[in-house]
């Protein structure tokens, strides 16, 4: 087998990145955009000793599980890999990968896995999106997502996973930049002003956040942008974050208010959370609530338990479990996240949650030592650890 050779492959599996897997001439080939059950004509692009990579040239026989992708850009965009596979089969694929990893890496044989829990509607569920801003080859300002393994922007303001308000917001931002000659950032030169647009949406509260990441301290004509954005129903927070570093890290360290407030609020179950541009918050609110309900069910809390939530972030799981526990302790290394967690506890009137800043492997031994010292040698105890 040589590079540029063509072959017929029956796709029998899929890799962790969603590429189809088929075998020819004693070798395994990975074929992007092919799904389990496809028969394809593919061209060899790269060869290793026992495997290779091939490009899909022609779909000869479509898998019975192949569907028409909802997004017209899915092949170019690096955001989604398996949209051409039916959602039912996507779930089977993911469940099988977990099981295979437990067997192959973990060495387990009898694995008591519960069935995977999917969504009723697996589109427009993301409450957060970060859109890079740049220019196309003709110098026009564009935004969208990067192509796979590159920083080439595929123009797309209507991502099928994001909330439907995103497109309207992005159009306002691009129109504003064109009208007032606000430049887009160029990674190669380090010049240009707007780097990214961070958008958040509260699915329960319907509150919207816009945070532009910019390469400079002053934001020219920002009042004009605010005038246009604030007319969108639900707009609550308009800010900008300064990032002048030559880095792939998206957000800067400082947040500056342009209009409204520096956060939005949303709920998981009955618990309310404040979410700032820098907050970590689960991006799929529906599945987050499902996940936390399972954690609550498995914990079997009766109101008498002590719970430790390690790597607690802004306290999402901590406060959710505090509704049913006697005491919850949260540990997180990011100071800002712990400030958010404490504020979220206050917002909800939750008084049985306590939070610590630091590494879990350092905070817990220190807490246990102090507890024993203060309680005549009695050992601290945890009923549940998350």
Short mmCIF file of C-alpha atoms in Angstrom, two decimals:
data_model
loop_
_atom_site.label_atom_id
_atom_site.label_comp_id
_atom_site.label_asym_id
_atom_site.label_seq_id
_atom_site.Cartn_x
_atom_site.Cartn_y
_atom_site.Cartn_z
CA UNK A 1 0.00 0.00 0.00
CA UNK A 2 1.41 3.41 -1.03
CA UNK A 3 0.44 7.01 -0.39
CA UNK A 4 -2.29 8.19 -2.83
CA UNK A 5 -3.42 4.61 -3.51
CA UNK A 6 -7.21 4.21 -3.56
CA UNK A 7 -9.09 1.34 -1.97
CA UNK A 8 -12.58 0.12 -1.09
CA UNK A 9 -13.23 -0.01 2.66
CA UNK A 10 -16.07 -1.39 4.74
CA UNK A 11 -16.29 0.80 7.87
CA UNK A 12 -16.57 -1.49 10.88
CA UNK A 13 -15.88 0.85 13.82
CA UNK A 14 -15.13 4.46 14.71
CA UNK A 15 -12.17 5.99 16.55
CA UNK A 16 -12.30 8.28 19.58
CA UNK A 17 -12.26 11.35 17.29
CA UNK A 18 -15.18 10.00 15.24
CA UNK A 19 -13.19 8.83 12.20
CA UNK A 20 -14.45 5.65 10.53
CA UNK A 21 -12.22 2.56 10.83
CA UNK A 22 -11.79 -0.01 8.09
CA UNK A 23 -9.15 -2.62 7.14
CA UNK A 24 -7.33 -3.24 3.87
CA UNK A 25 -4.15 -5.12 2.98
CA UNK A 26 -3.67 -6.12 6.63
CA UNK A 27 -3.70 -2.51 7.83
CA UNK A 28 -6.18 -0.40 9.78
CA UNK A 29 -7.25 2.88 8.16
CA UNK A 30 -8.95 5.89 9.74
CA UNK A 31 -11.32 7.75 7.41
CA UNK A 32 -12.78 11.10 8.51
CA UNK A 33 -16.53 11.56 7.79
CA UNK A 34 -17.16 7.83 7.31
CA UNK A 35 -19.52 6.11 9.76
CA UNK A 36 -20.04 2.52 10.88
CA UNK A 37 -21.70 0.50 8.10
CA UNK A 38 -20.50 2.69 5.19
CA UNK A 39 -18.71 1.23 2.17
CA UNK A 40 -16.36 3.90 0.80
CA UNK A 41 -13.72 4.58 -1.78
CA UNK A 42 -10.82 6.19 0.07
CA UNK A 43 -7.37 7.56 -0.82
CA UNK A 44 -4.33 6.82 1.37
CA UNK A 45 -2.99 10.11 2.79
CA UNK A 46 -0.52 8.96 5.49
CA UNK A 47 1.00 5.59 6.35
CA UNK A 48 2.43 4.29 9.63
CA UNK A 49 3.73 0.76 10.33
CA UNK A 50 0.41 -0.89 11.15
CA UNK A 51 -2.17 1.79 10.37
CA UNK A 52 -2.83 4.76 8.15
CA UNK A 53 -5.10 7.70 7.40
CA UNK A 54 -7.28 7.96 4.29
CA UNK A 55 -9.55 10.58 2.75
CA UNK A 56 -13.16 9.80 1.88
CA UNK A 57 -13.40 10.11 -1.92
CA UNK A 58 -16.80 8.50 -2.61
CA UNK A 59 -19.59 6.99 -0.57
CA UNK A 60 -20.35 3.76 -2.43
CA UNK A 61 -22.91 2.33 -0.02
CA UNK A 62 -24.41 4.38 2.80
CA UNK A 63 -24.76 2.88 6.25
CA UNK A 64 -28.38 2.27 7.34
CA UNK A 65 -27.51 4.48 10.34
CA UNK A 66 -26.26 7.41 8.24
CA UNK A 67 -28.39 10.57 8.45
CA UNK A 68 -28.30 13.98 6.79
CA UNK A 69 -26.26 16.25 9.08
CA UNK A 70 -28.17 19.22 10.48
CA UNK A 71 -25.22 21.57 9.91
CA UNK A 72 -24.00 22.24 6.34
CA UNK A 73 -20.46 22.97 7.63
CA UNK A 74 -19.96 19.83 9.70
CA UNK A 75 -17.28 18.31 7.40
CA UNK A 76 -15.13 21.45 7.45
CA UNK A 77 -15.76 22.59 11.03
CA UNK A 78 -13.73 21.08 13.86
CA UNK A 79 -16.64 21.25 16.31
CA UNK A 80 -18.60 18.11 15.40
CA UNK A 81 -17.33 14.78 14.09
CA UNK A 82 -20.26 12.34 14.03
CA UNK A 83 -23.29 14.36 12.90
CA UNK A 84 -23.76 11.98 9.97
CA UNK A 85 -24.51 9.13 12.41
CA UNK A 86 -28.00 8.79 13.86
CA UNK A 87 -28.25 10.02 17.45
CA UNK A 88 -29.26 6.55 18.68
CA UNK A 89 -26.08 5.11 17.17
CA UNK A 90 -24.00 8.03 18.50
CA UNK A 91 -25.06 7.03 22.00
CA UNK A 92 -24.20 3.37 21.33
CA UNK A 93 -20.79 4.46 19.98
CA UNK A 94 -20.05 6.52 23.11
CA UNK A 95 -21.22 3.79 25.48
CA UNK A 96 -19.11 1.20 23.67
CA UNK A 97 -16.02 3.44 23.88
CA UNK A 98 -16.38 3.76 27.66
CA UNK A 99 -16.81 0.00 28.01
CA UNK A 100 -13.84 -0.74 25.73
CA UNK A 101 -11.60 1.66 27.67
CA UNK A 102 -12.57 0.06 30.98
CA UNK A 103 -11.71 -3.34 29.51
CA UNK A 104 -8.57 -2.41 27.56
CA UNK A 105 -7.03 0.23 29.84
CA UNK A 106 -8.63 -0.62 33.18
CA UNK A 107 -8.37 -4.40 32.84
CA UNK A 108 -11.97 -4.96 33.96
CA UNK A 109 -13.97 -7.91 32.63
CA UNK A 110 -17.45 -7.72 34.15
CA UNK A 111 -18.49 -4.08 34.01
CA UNK A 112 -21.77 -3.10 35.72
CA UNK A 113 -22.52 -0.20 33.36
CA UNK A 114 -25.88 1.52 33.46
CA UNK A 115 -27.29 2.36 30.01
CA UNK A 116 -26.24 5.74 28.61
CA UNK A 117 -28.73 8.58 29.17
CA UNK A 118 -29.20 10.72 26.05
CA UNK A 119 -31.18 13.84 25.24
CA UNK A 120 -34.60 14.12 23.69
CA UNK A 121 -33.38 16.87 21.34
CA UNK A 122 -29.57 16.95 20.93
CA UNK A 123 -29.40 20.36 19.23
CA UNK A 124 -29.33 24.01 20.40
CA UNK A 125 -28.47 22.84 23.92
CA UNK A 126 -25.18 24.65 24.61
CA UNK A 127 -25.44 27.61 26.98
CA UNK A 128 -21.94 28.84 26.09
CA UNK A 129 -20.01 29.40 22.86
CA UNK A 130 -16.67 31.05 22.09
CA UNK A 131 -16.39 32.31 18.51
CA UNK A 132 -12.98 33.34 17.12
CA UNK A 133 -13.04 36.52 15.02
CA UNK A 134 -10.74 36.98 12.02
CA UNK A 135 -10.62 37.82 8.31
CA UNK A 136 -11.01 35.67 5.22
CA UNK A 137 -8.63 35.70 2.24
CA UNK A 138 -10.43 38.74 0.83
CA UNK A 139 -10.04 40.70 4.07
CA UNK A 140 -13.68 40.40 5.14
CA UNK A 141 -14.39 40.02 8.86
CA UNK A 142 -15.63 36.52 9.69
CA UNK A 143 -16.55 34.53 12.77
CA UNK A 144 -17.43 30.89 13.28
CA UNK A 145 -15.35 27.93 14.45
CA UNK A 146 -11.93 26.59 13.56
CA UNK A 147 -11.50 23.84 11.00
CA UNK A 148 -10.19 20.62 12.54
CA UNK A 149 -6.57 20.83 13.79
CA UNK A 150 -6.15 24.36 12.39
CA UNK A 151 -6.87 27.97 13.28
CA UNK A 152 -8.61 28.61 9.97
CA UNK A 153 -12.06 30.04 10.74
CA UNK A 154 -15.01 28.37 9.01
CA UNK A 155 -17.57 31.24 8.77
CA UNK A 156 -20.76 30.14 10.51
CA UNK A 157 -22.99 32.22 12.78
CA UNK A 158 -25.74 29.58 13.06
CA UNK A 159 -24.17 26.66 14.95
CA UNK A 160 -26.73 23.89 15.40
CA UNK A 161 -25.48 23.16 18.92
CA UNK A 162 -25.60 26.72 20.25
CA UNK A 163 -28.63 28.72 21.29
CA UNK A 164 -30.55 30.31 18.45
CA UNK A 165 -29.85 33.89 19.64
CA UNK A 166 -26.14 33.53 18.82
CA UNK A 167 -26.52 34.30 15.11
CA UNK A 168 -28.32 37.60 15.74
CA UNK A 169 -25.66 38.69 18.27
CA UNK A 170 -22.73 37.77 16.01
CA UNK A 171 -24.23 39.67 13.07
CA UNK A 172 -24.51 42.81 15.23
CA UNK A 173 -20.85 42.45 16.29
CA UNK A 174 -19.56 41.95 12.72
CA UNK A 175 -21.72 44.82 11.36
CA UNK A 176 -20.41 47.08 14.14
CA UNK A 177 -16.80 46.18 13.33
CA UNK A 178 -17.32 46.89 9.63
CA UNK A 179 -19.12 50.19 10.22
CA UNK A 180 -16.58 51.62 12.67
CA UNK A 181 -13.49 49.99 11.10
CA UNK A 182 -12.72 47.88 14.16
CA UNK A 183 -10.08 45.34 13.11
CA UNK A 184 -10.06 41.61 13.77
CA UNK A 185 -7.08 40.04 15.51
CA UNK A 186 -4.40 38.37 13.37
CA UNK A 187 -2.59 35.56 15.19
CA UNK A 188 0.43 35.75 12.85
CA UNK A 189 1.15 39.45 13.38
CA UNK A 190 -0.34 39.93 16.85
CA UNK A 191 -2.18 42.98 15.53
CA UNK A 192 -5.93 43.67 15.32
CA UNK A 193 -8.45 44.33 18.07
CA UNK A 194 -11.29 41.78 18.44
CA UNK A 195 -10.10 38.23 19.15
CA UNK A 196 -13.16 36.27 20.32
CA UNK A 197 -16.82 36.66 21.20
CA UNK A 198 -17.93 34.73 24.29
CA UNK A 199 -21.72 34.25 24.47
CA UNK A 200 -23.65 32.72 27.37
CA UNK A 201 -27.37 32.04 27.67
CA UNK A 202 -29.42 31.20 30.75
CA UNK A 203 -31.88 28.54 29.62
CA UNK A 204 -34.14 29.05 32.65
CA UNK A 205 -33.77 32.81 33.16
CA UNK A 206 -33.35 33.68 29.42
CA UNK A 207 -30.56 36.07 30.40
CA UNK A 208 -27.84 36.71 27.79
CA UNK A 209 -24.17 37.59 28.23
CA UNK A 210 -21.80 39.00 25.59
CA UNK A 211 -18.09 39.31 26.38
CA UNK A 212 -15.69 40.40 23.64
CA UNK A 213 -12.05 39.41 24.06
CA UNK A 214 -9.91 42.28 22.77
CA UNK A 215 -6.24 43.03 22.12
CA UNK A 216 -6.11 46.44 23.80
CA UNK A 217 -7.14 48.43 26.87
CA UNK A 218 -9.50 50.92 25.23
CA UNK A 219 -12.64 49.86 23.34
CA UNK A 220 -13.40 52.43 20.58
CA UNK A 221 -17.07 53.21 19.84
CA UNK A 222 -18.18 50.64 22.44
CA UNK A 223 -21.28 52.72 23.23
CA UNK A 224 -22.50 52.12 19.65
CA UNK A 225 -22.14 48.37 20.06
CA UNK A 226 -23.97 48.52 23.40
CA UNK A 227 -26.84 50.49 21.81
CA UNK A 228 -27.41 47.67 19.32
CA UNK A 229 -26.89 44.71 21.66
CA UNK A 230 -29.03 45.96 24.54
CA UNK A 231 -32.13 45.86 22.31
CA UNK A 232 -31.96 42.07 22.16
CA UNK A 233 -34.52 40.58 24.54
CA UNK A 234 -32.83 39.05 27.57
CA UNK A 235 -29.55 40.98 27.19
CA UNK A 236 -28.18 41.30 30.73
CA UNK A 237 -24.41 41.55 30.60
CA UNK A 238 -22.09 43.23 28.07
CA UNK A 239 -18.40 43.19 28.97
CA UNK A 240 -14.97 42.93 27.42
CA UNK A 241 -11.88 41.01 28.48
CA UNK A 242 -8.38 42.28 27.70
CA UNK A 243 -5.96 39.68 26.29
CA UNK A 244 -2.79 41.10 24.75
CA UNK A 245 -0.78 37.90 25.06
CA UNK A 246 0.50 35.80 22.15
CA UNK A 247 -1.36 32.72 23.33
CA UNK A 248 -4.05 30.18 22.50
CA UNK A 249 -5.75 30.94 25.83
CA UNK A 250 -8.97 32.71 24.89
CA UNK A 251 -9.91 34.83 27.89
CA UNK A 252 -7.84 37.58 29.48
CA UNK A 253 -7.56 37.90 33.25
CA UNK A 254 -9.57 41.12 33.63
CA UNK A 255 -13.25 41.77 32.87
CA UNK A 256 -14.51 45.32 32.15
CA UNK A 257 -18.19 46.24 32.27
CA UNK A 258 -19.71 48.03 29.27
CA UNK A 259 -23.39 47.73 30.20
CA UNK A 260 -25.68 45.89 32.62
CA UNK A 261 -23.90 43.62 35.10
CA UNK A 262 -20.81 41.41 34.96
CA UNK A 263 -22.76 38.16 35.28
CA UNK A 264 -25.95 36.35 34.35
CA UNK A 265 -27.93 33.94 36.52
CA UNK A 266 -29.36 30.52 35.80
CA UNK A 267 -30.70 27.47 37.62
CA UNK A 268 -29.87 23.81 37.95
CA UNK A 269 -32.99 22.34 39.49
CA UNK A 270 -34.00 24.73 42.27
CA UNK A 271 -30.51 26.12 42.83
CA UNK A 272 -29.66 29.54 41.39
CA UNK A 273 -26.16 30.39 40.19
CA UNK A 274 -24.34 33.57 39.21
CA UNK A 275 -22.15 32.98 36.15
CA UNK A 276 -19.40 35.42 35.14
CA UNK A 277 -17.39 35.35 31.88
CA UNK A 278 -14.58 33.48 33.66
CA UNK A 279 -16.81 31.01 35.56
CA UNK A 280 -16.70 27.32 34.80
CA UNK A 281 -20.29 26.18 34.33
CA UNK A 282 -21.58 23.02 32.66
CA UNK A 283 -22.46 23.82 29.02
CA UNK A 284 -25.43 21.43 28.71
CA UNK A 285 -28.00 22.49 31.35
CA UNK A 286 -30.53 19.74 30.62
CA UNK A 287 -28.00 16.93 30.91
CA UNK A 288 -26.31 18.61 33.88
CA UNK A 289 -29.57 18.42 35.81
CA UNK A 290 -29.96 14.76 34.81
CA UNK A 291 -26.36 14.08 35.89
CA UNK A 292 -26.77 15.80 39.26
CA UNK A 293 -30.05 14.00 39.93
CA UNK A 294 -28.24 10.69 39.42
CA UNK A 295 -25.43 11.82 41.75
CA UNK A 296 -28.06 12.74 44.34
CA UNK A 297 -29.81 9.38 43.90
CA UNK A 298 -26.57 7.37 44.14
CA UNK A 299 -25.44 9.35 47.20
CA UNK A 300 -28.65 8.32 48.99
CA UNK A 301 -28.63 11.41 51.20
CA UNK A 302 -31.01 11.47 54.18
CA UNK A 303 -29.99 14.81 55.72
CA UNK A 304 -27.44 13.37 58.17
CA UNK A 305 -24.43 13.04 55.87
CA UNK A 306 -21.15 14.92 55.50
CA UNK A 307 -20.23 15.41 51.83
CA UNK A 308 -16.90 16.47 50.30
CA UNK A 309 -17.07 17.89 46.77
CA UNK A 310 -13.54 17.86 45.35
CA UNK A 311 -12.73 20.19 42.41
CA UNK A 312 -16.03 21.94 43.06
CA UNK A 313 -15.71 24.90 40.68
CA UNK A 314 -18.37 27.51 41.45
CA UNK A 315 -20.17 25.05 43.71
CA UNK A 316 -22.71 23.64 41.26
CA UNK A 317 -22.70 20.08 42.63
CA UNK A 318 -21.92 21.21 46.20
CA UNK A 319 -25.01 23.38 46.46
CA UNK A 320 -27.20 20.88 44.63
CA UNK A 321 -26.26 18.19 47.20
CA UNK A 322 -26.45 20.62 50.13
CA UNK A 323 -30.23 20.58 49.72
CA UNK A 324 -30.24 17.00 51.07
CA UNK A 325 -27.04 16.74 53.16
CA UNK A 326 -26.18 17.81 56.69
CA UNK A 327 -22.91 19.48 55.66
CA UNK A 328 -21.06 19.93 52.36
CA UNK A 329 -17.41 20.94 51.97
CA UNK A 330 -16.17 22.13 48.57
CA UNK A 331 -12.52 22.31 47.49
CA UNK A 332 -11.24 24.16 44.41
CA UNK A 333 -7.82 25.56 43.46
CA UNK A 334 -9.18 28.64 41.61
CA UNK A 335 -9.84 31.50 44.10
CA UNK A 336 -12.37 33.26 41.83
CA UNK A 337 -14.41 30.05 41.58
CA UNK A 338 -14.55 29.76 45.38
CA UNK A 339 -15.70 33.39 45.63
CA UNK A 340 -18.47 32.50 43.16
CA UNK A 341 -19.35 29.37 45.16
CA UNK A 342 -19.71 31.35 48.39
CA UNK A 343 -21.80 33.98 46.63
CA UNK A 344 -24.01 31.28 45.11
CA UNK A 345 -24.54 29.77 48.56
CA UNK A 346 -25.62 33.20 49.86
CA UNK A 347 -27.98 33.75 46.93
CA UNK A 348 -29.78 30.49 47.74
CA UNK A 349 -29.72 30.91 51.51
CA UNK A 350 -27.68 27.71 51.83
CA UNK A 351 -25.82 27.77 55.16
CA UNK A 352 -24.58 24.18 55.38
CA UNK A 353 -21.88 24.53 52.67
CA UNK A 354 -18.27 25.57 53.35
CA UNK A 355 -15.61 26.16 50.71
CA UNK A 356 -11.81 25.97 50.70
CA UNK A 357 -9.28 27.35 48.19
CA UNK A 358 -6.39 25.01 47.40
CA UNK A 359 -5.37 21.59 46.12
CA UNK A 360 -7.61 18.78 47.30
CA UNK A 361 -4.57 16.63 48.17
CA UNK A 362 -3.35 19.38 50.51
CA UNK A 363 -6.63 20.78 51.90
CA UNK A 364 -8.05 17.42 53.07
CA UNK A 365 -5.05 16.21 55.15
CA UNK A 366 -4.77 19.67 56.70
CA UNK A 367 -8.49 19.70 57.55
CA UNK A 368 -8.30 16.21 59.09
CA UNK A 369 -5.27 17.17 61.21
CA UNK A 370 -6.96 20.36 62.46
CA UNK A 371 -10.21 18.49 63.17
CA UNK A 372 -8.40 15.86 65.25
CA UNK A 373 -6.50 18.54 67.16
CA UNK A 374 -9.69 20.51 67.92
CA UNK A 375 -11.77 17.42 68.85
CA UNK A 376 -9.41 15.55 71.22
CA UNK A 377 -8.12 13.14 68.60
CA UNK A 378 -11.53 12.34 67.08
CA UNK A 379 -11.28 11.64 63.35
CA UNK A 380 -13.19 13.63 60.76
CA UNK A 381 -15.45 11.55 58.54
CA UNK A 382 -16.97 11.78 55.07
CA UNK A 383 -20.10 9.84 54.16
CA UNK A 384 -20.01 10.85 50.48
CA UNK A 385 -17.18 12.11 48.27
CA UNK A 386 -17.91 13.63 44.85
#
